[in-house]
Tab-separated table of N, CA and C in Angstrom:
chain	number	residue	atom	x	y	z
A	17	UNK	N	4.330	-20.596	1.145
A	17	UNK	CA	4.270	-19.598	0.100
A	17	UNK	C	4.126	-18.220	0.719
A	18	UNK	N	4.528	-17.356	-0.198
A	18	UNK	CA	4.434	-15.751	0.208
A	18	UNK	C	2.640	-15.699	0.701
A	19	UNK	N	2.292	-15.242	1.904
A	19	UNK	CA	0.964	-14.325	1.622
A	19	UNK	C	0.972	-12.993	2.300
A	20	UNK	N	-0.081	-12.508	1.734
A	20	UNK	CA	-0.147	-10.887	1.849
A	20	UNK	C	-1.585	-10.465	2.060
A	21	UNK	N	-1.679	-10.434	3.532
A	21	UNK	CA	-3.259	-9.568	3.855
A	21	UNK	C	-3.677	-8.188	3.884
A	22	UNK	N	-4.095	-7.729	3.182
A	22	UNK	CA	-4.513	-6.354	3.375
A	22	UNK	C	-6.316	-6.495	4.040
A	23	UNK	N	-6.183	-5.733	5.244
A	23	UNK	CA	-7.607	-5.564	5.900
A	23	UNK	C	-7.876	-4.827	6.558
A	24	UNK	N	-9.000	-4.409	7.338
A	24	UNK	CA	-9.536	-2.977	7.920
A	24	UNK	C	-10.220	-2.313	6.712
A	25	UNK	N	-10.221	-2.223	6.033
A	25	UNK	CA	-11.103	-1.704	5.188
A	25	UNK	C	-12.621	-1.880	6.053
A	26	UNK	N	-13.771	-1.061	5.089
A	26	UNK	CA	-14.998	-0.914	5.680
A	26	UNK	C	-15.668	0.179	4.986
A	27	UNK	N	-16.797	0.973	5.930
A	27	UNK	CA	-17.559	1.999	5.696
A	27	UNK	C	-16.853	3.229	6.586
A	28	UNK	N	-17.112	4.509	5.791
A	28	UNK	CA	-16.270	5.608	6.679
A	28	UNK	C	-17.054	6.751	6.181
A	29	UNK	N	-17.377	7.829	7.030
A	29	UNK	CA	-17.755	8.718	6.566
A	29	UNK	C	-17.093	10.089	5.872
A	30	UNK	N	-17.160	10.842	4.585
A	30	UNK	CA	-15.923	11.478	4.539
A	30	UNK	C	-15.059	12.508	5.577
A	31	UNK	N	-13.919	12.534	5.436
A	31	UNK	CA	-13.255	13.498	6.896
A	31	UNK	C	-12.604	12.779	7.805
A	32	UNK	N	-13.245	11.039	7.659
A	32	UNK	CA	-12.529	10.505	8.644
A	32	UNK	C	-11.364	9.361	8.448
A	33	UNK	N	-10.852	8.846	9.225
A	33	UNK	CA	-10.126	8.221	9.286
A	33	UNK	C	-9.724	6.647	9.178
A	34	UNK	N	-9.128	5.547	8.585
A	34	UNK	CA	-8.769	4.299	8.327
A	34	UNK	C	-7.338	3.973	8.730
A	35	UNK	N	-7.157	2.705	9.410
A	35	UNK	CA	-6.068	2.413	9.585
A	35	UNK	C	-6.010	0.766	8.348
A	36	UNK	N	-5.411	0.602	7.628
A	36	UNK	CA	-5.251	-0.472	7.002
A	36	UNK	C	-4.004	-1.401	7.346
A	37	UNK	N	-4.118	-2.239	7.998
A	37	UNK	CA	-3.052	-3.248	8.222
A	37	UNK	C	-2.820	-5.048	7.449
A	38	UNK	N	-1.466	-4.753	6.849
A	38	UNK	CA	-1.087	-5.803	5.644
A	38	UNK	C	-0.128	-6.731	6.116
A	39	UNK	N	-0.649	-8.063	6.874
A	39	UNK	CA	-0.094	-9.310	7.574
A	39	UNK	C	1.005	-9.465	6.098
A	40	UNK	N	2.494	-9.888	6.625
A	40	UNK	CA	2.738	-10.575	5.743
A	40	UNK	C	3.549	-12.067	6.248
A	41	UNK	N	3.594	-12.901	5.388
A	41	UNK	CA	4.236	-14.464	6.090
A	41	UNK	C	4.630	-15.215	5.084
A	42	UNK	N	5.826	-16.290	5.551
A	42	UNK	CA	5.788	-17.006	4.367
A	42	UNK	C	6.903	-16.618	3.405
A	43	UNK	N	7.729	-15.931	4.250
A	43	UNK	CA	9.131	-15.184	2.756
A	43	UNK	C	10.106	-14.625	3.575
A	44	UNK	N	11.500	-15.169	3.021
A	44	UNK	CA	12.988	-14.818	3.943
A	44	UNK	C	13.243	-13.842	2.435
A	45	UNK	N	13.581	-12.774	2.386
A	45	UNK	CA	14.256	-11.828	1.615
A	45	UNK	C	15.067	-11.283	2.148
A	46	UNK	N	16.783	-11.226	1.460
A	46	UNK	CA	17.342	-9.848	2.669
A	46	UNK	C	16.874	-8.295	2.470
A	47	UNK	N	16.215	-8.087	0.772
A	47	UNK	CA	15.773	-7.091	0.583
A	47	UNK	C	14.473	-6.816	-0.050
A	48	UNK	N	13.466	-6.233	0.529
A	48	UNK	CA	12.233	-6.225	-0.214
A	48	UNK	C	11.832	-4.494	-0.128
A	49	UNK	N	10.269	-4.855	-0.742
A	49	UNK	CA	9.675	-3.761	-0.591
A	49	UNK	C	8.328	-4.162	-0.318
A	50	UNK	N	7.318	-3.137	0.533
A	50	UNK	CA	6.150	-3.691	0.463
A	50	UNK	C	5.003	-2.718	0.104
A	51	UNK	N	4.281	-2.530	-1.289
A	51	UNK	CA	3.934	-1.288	-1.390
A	51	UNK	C	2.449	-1.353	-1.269
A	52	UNK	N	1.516	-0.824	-1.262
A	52	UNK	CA	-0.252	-0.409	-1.205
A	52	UNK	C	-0.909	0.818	-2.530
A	53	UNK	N	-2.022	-0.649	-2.868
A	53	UNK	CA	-2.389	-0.020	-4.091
A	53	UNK	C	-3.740	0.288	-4.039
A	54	UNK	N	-4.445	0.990	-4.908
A	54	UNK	CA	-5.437	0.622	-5.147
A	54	UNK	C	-6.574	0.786	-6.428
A	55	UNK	N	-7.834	0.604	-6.188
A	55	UNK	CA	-8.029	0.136	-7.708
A	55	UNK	C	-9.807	0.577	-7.367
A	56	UNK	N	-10.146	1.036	-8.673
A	56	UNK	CA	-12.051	0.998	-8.672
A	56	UNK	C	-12.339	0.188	-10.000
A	57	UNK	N	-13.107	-0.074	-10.155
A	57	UNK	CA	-14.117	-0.821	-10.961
A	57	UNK	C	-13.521	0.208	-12.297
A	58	UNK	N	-13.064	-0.587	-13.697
A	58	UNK	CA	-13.079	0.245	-14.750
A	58	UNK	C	-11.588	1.178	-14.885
A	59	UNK	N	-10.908	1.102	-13.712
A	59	UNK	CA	-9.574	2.013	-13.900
A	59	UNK	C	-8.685	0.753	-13.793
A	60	UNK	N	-7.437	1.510	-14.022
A	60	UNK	CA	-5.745	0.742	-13.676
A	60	UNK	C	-5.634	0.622	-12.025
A	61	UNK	N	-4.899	-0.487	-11.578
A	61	UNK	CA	-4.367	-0.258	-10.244
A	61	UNK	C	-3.257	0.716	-10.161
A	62	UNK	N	-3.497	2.129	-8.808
A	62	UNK	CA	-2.756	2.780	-9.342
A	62	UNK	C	-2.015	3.000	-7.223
A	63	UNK	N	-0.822	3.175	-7.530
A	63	UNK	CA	0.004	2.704	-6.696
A	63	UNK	C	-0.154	3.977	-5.396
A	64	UNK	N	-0.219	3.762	-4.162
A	64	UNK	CA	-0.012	4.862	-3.579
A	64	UNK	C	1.359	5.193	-2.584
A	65	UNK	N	1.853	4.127	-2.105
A	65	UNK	CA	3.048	4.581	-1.139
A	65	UNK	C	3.653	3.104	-1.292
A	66	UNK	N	5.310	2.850	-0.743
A	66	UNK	CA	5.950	1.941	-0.763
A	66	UNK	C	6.816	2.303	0.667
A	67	UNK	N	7.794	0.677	0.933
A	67	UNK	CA	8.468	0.928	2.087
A	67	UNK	C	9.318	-0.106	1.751
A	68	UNK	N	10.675	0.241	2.492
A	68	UNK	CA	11.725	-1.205	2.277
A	68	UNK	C	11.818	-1.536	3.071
A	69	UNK	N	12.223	-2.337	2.968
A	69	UNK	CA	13.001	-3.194	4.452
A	69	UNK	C	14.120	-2.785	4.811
A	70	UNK	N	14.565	-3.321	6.369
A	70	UNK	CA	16.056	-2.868	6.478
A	70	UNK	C	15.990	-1.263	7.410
A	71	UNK	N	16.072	-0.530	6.557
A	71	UNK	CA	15.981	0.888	6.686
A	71	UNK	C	14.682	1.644	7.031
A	72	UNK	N	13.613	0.805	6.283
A	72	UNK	CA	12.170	1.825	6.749
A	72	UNK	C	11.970	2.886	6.032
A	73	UNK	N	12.903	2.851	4.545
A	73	UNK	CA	12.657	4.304	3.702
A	73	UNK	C	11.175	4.276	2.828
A	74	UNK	N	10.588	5.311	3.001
A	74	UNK	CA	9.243	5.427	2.105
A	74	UNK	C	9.268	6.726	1.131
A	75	UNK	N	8.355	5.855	0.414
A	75	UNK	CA	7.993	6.671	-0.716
A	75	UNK	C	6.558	6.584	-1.177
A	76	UNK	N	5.961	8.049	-1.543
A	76	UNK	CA	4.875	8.105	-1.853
A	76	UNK	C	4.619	8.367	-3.467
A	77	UNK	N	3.490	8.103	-3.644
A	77	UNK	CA	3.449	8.543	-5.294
A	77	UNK	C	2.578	10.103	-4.688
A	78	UNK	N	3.179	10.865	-6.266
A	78	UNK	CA	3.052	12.579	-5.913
A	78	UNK	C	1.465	12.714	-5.690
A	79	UNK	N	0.700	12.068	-6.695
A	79	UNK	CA	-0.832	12.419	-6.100
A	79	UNK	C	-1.153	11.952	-5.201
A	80	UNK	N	-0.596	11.033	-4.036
A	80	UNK	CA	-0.907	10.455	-3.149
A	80	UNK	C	-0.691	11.297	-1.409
A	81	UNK	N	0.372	11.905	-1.551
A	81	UNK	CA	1.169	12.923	-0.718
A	81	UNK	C	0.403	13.380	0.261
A	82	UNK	N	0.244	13.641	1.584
A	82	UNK	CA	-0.167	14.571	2.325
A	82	UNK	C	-1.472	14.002	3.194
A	83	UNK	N	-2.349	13.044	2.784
A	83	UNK	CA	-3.311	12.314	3.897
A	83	UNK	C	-3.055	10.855	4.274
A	84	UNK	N	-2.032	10.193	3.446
A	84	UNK	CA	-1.765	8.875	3.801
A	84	UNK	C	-0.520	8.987	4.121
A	85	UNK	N	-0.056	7.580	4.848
A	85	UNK	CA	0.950	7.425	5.651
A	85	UNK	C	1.491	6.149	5.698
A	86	UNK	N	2.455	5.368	5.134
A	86	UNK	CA	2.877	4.526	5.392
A	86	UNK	C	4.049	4.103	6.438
A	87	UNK	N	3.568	2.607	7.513
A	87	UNK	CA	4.545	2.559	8.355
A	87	UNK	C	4.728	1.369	8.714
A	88	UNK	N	5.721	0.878	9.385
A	88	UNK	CA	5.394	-0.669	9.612
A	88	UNK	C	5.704	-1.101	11.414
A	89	UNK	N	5.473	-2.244	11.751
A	89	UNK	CA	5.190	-3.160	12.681
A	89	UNK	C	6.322	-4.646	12.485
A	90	UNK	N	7.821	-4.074	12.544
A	90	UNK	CA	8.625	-5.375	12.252
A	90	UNK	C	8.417	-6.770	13.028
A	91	UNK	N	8.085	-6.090	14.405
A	91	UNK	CA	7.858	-7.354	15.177
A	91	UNK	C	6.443	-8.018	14.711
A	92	UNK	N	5.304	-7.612	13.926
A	92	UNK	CA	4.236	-8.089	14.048
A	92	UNK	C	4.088	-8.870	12.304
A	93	UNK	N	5.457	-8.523	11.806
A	93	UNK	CA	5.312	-8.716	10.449
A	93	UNK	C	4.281	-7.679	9.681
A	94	UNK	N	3.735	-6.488	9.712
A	94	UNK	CA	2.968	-6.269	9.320
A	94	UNK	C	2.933	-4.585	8.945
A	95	UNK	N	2.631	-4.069	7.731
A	95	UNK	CA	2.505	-2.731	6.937
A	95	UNK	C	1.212	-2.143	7.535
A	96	UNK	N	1.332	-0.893	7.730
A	96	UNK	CA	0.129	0.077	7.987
A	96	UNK	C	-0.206	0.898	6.900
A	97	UNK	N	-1.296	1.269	6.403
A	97	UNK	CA	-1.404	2.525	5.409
A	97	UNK	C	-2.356	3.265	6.182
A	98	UNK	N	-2.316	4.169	6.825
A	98	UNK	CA	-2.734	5.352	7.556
A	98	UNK	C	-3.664	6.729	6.777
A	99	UNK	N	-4.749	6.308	6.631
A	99	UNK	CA	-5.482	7.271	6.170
A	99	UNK	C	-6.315	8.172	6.216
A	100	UNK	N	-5.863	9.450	6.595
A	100	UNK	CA	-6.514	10.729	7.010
A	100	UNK	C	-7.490	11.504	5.950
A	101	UNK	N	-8.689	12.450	6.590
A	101	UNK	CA	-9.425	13.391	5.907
A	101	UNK	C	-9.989	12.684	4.451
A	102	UNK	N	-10.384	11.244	4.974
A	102	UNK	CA	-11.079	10.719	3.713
A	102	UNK	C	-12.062	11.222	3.000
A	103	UNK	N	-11.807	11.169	1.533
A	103	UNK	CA	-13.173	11.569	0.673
A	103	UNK	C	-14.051	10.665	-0.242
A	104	UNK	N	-14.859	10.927	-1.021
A	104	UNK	CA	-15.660	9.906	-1.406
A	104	UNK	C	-14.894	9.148	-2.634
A	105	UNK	N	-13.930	10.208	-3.401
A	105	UNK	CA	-12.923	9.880	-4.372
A	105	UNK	C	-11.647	8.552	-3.816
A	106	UNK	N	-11.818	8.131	-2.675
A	106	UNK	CA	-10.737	7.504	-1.860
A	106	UNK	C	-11.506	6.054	-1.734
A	107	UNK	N	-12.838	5.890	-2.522
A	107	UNK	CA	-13.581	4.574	-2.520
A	107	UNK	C	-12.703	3.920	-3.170
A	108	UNK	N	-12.121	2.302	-2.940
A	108	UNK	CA	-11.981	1.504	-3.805
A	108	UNK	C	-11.250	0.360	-3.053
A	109	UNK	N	-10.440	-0.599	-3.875
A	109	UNK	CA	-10.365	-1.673	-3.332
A	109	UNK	C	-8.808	-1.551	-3.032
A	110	UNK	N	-8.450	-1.619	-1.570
A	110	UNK	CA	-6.693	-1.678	-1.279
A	110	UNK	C	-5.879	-2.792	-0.850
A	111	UNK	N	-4.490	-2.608	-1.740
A	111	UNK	CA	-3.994	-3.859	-2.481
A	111	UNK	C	-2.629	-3.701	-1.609
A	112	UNK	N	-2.223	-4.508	-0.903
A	112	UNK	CA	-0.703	-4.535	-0.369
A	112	UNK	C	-0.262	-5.574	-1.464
A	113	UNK	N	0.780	-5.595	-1.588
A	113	UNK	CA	1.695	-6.240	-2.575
A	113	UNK	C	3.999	-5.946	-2.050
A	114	UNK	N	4.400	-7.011	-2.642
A	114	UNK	CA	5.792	-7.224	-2.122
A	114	UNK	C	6.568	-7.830	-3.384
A	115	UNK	N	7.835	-6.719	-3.542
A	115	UNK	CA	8.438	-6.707	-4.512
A	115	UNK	C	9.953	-7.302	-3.767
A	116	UNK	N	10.751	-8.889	-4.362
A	116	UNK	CA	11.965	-8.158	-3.387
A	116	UNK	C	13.418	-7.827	-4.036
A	117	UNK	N	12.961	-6.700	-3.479
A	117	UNK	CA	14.520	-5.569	-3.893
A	117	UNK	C	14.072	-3.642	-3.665
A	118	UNK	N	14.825	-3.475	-3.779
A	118	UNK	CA	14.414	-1.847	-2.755
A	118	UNK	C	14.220	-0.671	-4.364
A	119	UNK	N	14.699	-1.680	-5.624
A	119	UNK	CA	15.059	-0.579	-6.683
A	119	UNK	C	13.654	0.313	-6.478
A	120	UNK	N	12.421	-0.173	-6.941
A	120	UNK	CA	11.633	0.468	-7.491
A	120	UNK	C	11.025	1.347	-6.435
A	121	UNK	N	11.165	1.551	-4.742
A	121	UNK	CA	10.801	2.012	-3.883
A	121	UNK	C	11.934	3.382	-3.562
A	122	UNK	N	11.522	4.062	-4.292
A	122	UNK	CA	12.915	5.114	-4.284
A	122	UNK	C	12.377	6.144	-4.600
A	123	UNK	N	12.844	7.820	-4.893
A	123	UNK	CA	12.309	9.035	-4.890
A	123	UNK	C	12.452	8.993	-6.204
A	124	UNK	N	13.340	8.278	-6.863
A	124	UNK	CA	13.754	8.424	-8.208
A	124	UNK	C	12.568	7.932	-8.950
A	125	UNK	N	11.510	7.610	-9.009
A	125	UNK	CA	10.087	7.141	-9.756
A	125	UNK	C	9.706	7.730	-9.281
A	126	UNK	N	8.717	8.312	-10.239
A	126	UNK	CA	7.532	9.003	-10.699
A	126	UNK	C	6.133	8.444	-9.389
A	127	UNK	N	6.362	6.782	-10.641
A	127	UNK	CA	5.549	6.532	-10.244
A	127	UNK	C	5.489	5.133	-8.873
A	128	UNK	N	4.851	4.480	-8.322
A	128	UNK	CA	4.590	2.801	-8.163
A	128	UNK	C	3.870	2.279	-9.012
A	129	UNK	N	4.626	1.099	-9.708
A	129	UNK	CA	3.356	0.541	-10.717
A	129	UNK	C	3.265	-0.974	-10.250
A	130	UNK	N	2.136	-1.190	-10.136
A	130	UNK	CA	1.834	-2.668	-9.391
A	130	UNK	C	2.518	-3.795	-10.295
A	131	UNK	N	2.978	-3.235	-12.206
A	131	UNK	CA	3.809	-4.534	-12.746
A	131	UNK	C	4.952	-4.496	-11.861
A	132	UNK	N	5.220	-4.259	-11.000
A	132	UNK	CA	6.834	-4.066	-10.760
A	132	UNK	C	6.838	-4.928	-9.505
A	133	UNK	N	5.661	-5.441	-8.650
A	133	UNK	CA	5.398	-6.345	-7.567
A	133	UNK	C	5.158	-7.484	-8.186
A	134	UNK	N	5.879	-8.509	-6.996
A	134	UNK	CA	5.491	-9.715	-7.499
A	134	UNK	C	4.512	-10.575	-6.679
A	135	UNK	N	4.413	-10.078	-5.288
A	135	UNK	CA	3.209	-10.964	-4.450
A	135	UNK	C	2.431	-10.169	-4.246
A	136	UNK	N	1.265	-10.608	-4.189
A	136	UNK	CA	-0.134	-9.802	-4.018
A	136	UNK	C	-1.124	-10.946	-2.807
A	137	UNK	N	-1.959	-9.605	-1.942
A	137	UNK	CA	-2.515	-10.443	-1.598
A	137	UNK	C	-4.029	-9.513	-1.798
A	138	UNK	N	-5.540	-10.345	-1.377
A	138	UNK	CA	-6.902	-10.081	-2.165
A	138	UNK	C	-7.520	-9.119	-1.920
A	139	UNK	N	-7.135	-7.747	-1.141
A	139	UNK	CA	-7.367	-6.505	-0.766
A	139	UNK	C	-8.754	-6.295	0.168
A	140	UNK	N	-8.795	-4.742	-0.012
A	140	UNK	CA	-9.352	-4.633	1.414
A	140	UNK	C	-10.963	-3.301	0.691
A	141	UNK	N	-11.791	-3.883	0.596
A	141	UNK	CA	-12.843	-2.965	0.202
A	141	UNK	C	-12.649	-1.527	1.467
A	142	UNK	N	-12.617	-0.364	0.698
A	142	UNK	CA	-13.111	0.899	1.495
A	142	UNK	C	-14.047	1.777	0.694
A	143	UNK	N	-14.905	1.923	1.168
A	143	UNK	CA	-16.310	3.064	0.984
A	143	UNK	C	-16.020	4.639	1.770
A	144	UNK	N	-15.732	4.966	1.271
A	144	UNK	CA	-15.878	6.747	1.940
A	144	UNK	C	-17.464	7.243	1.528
A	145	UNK	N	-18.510	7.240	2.638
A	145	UNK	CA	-19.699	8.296	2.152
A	145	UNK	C	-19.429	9.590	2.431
A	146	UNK	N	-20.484	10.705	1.604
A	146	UNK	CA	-20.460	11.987	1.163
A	146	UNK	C	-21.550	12.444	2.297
């Protein structure tokens, strides 16, 4: 079966830095996407960056822009989400997930919305202190 690890998560103080890395195994697609979400207690999961396969094209969602970074590791099977100048607003739980087909990973959306993935795997707690 598809699985999907998101981990590295932890404790961080704000300003600094997280590397999050998302094992994936278990799935022949010729075309996917693999995007990173995340979520707090009481809100929507709300999407932050995507990547396809193949090509390596990314896309960020607009409030997301400018401290994170998505990249990948083909030989290791595995997604990075790269996160700079953390703040305490950046607490919550992060969700890799894999859609396959490249539509919804494009400049042309607004947004990433996690209905639009179909594998998920059980995310990665991060704490930013103040």
């Amino acid at each position: 079966e598809v699985q999907l690890q998101a981990s590295g998560g932890g404790l961080v103080q704000a300003g600094g830095s997280l590397r999050l890395p998302c094992a994936a195994s278990g799935f022949i697609f010729d075309s996917y996407a693999i995007g990173w979400f995340r979520q707090v207690p009481g809100k929507e999961r709300e999407g932050i960056s995507c990547i396809t396969s193949g090509d390596g094209s990314t896309h960020y969602a607009d409030s997301m822009k400018g401290r994170f970074t998505i990249f990948s590791d083909n030989a290791k099977n595995t997604v990075y989400l790269q996160m700079n100048s953390l703040k305490p607003e950046d607490t919550a739980v992060y969700y890799c997930a894999l859609v396959p087909t490249h539509t919804y990973c494009s400049s042309s959306y607004r947004f990433i919305l996690a209905a639009q993935y179909d594998y998920w795997g059980q995310g990665t707690q991060v704490t930013v202190s103040s």
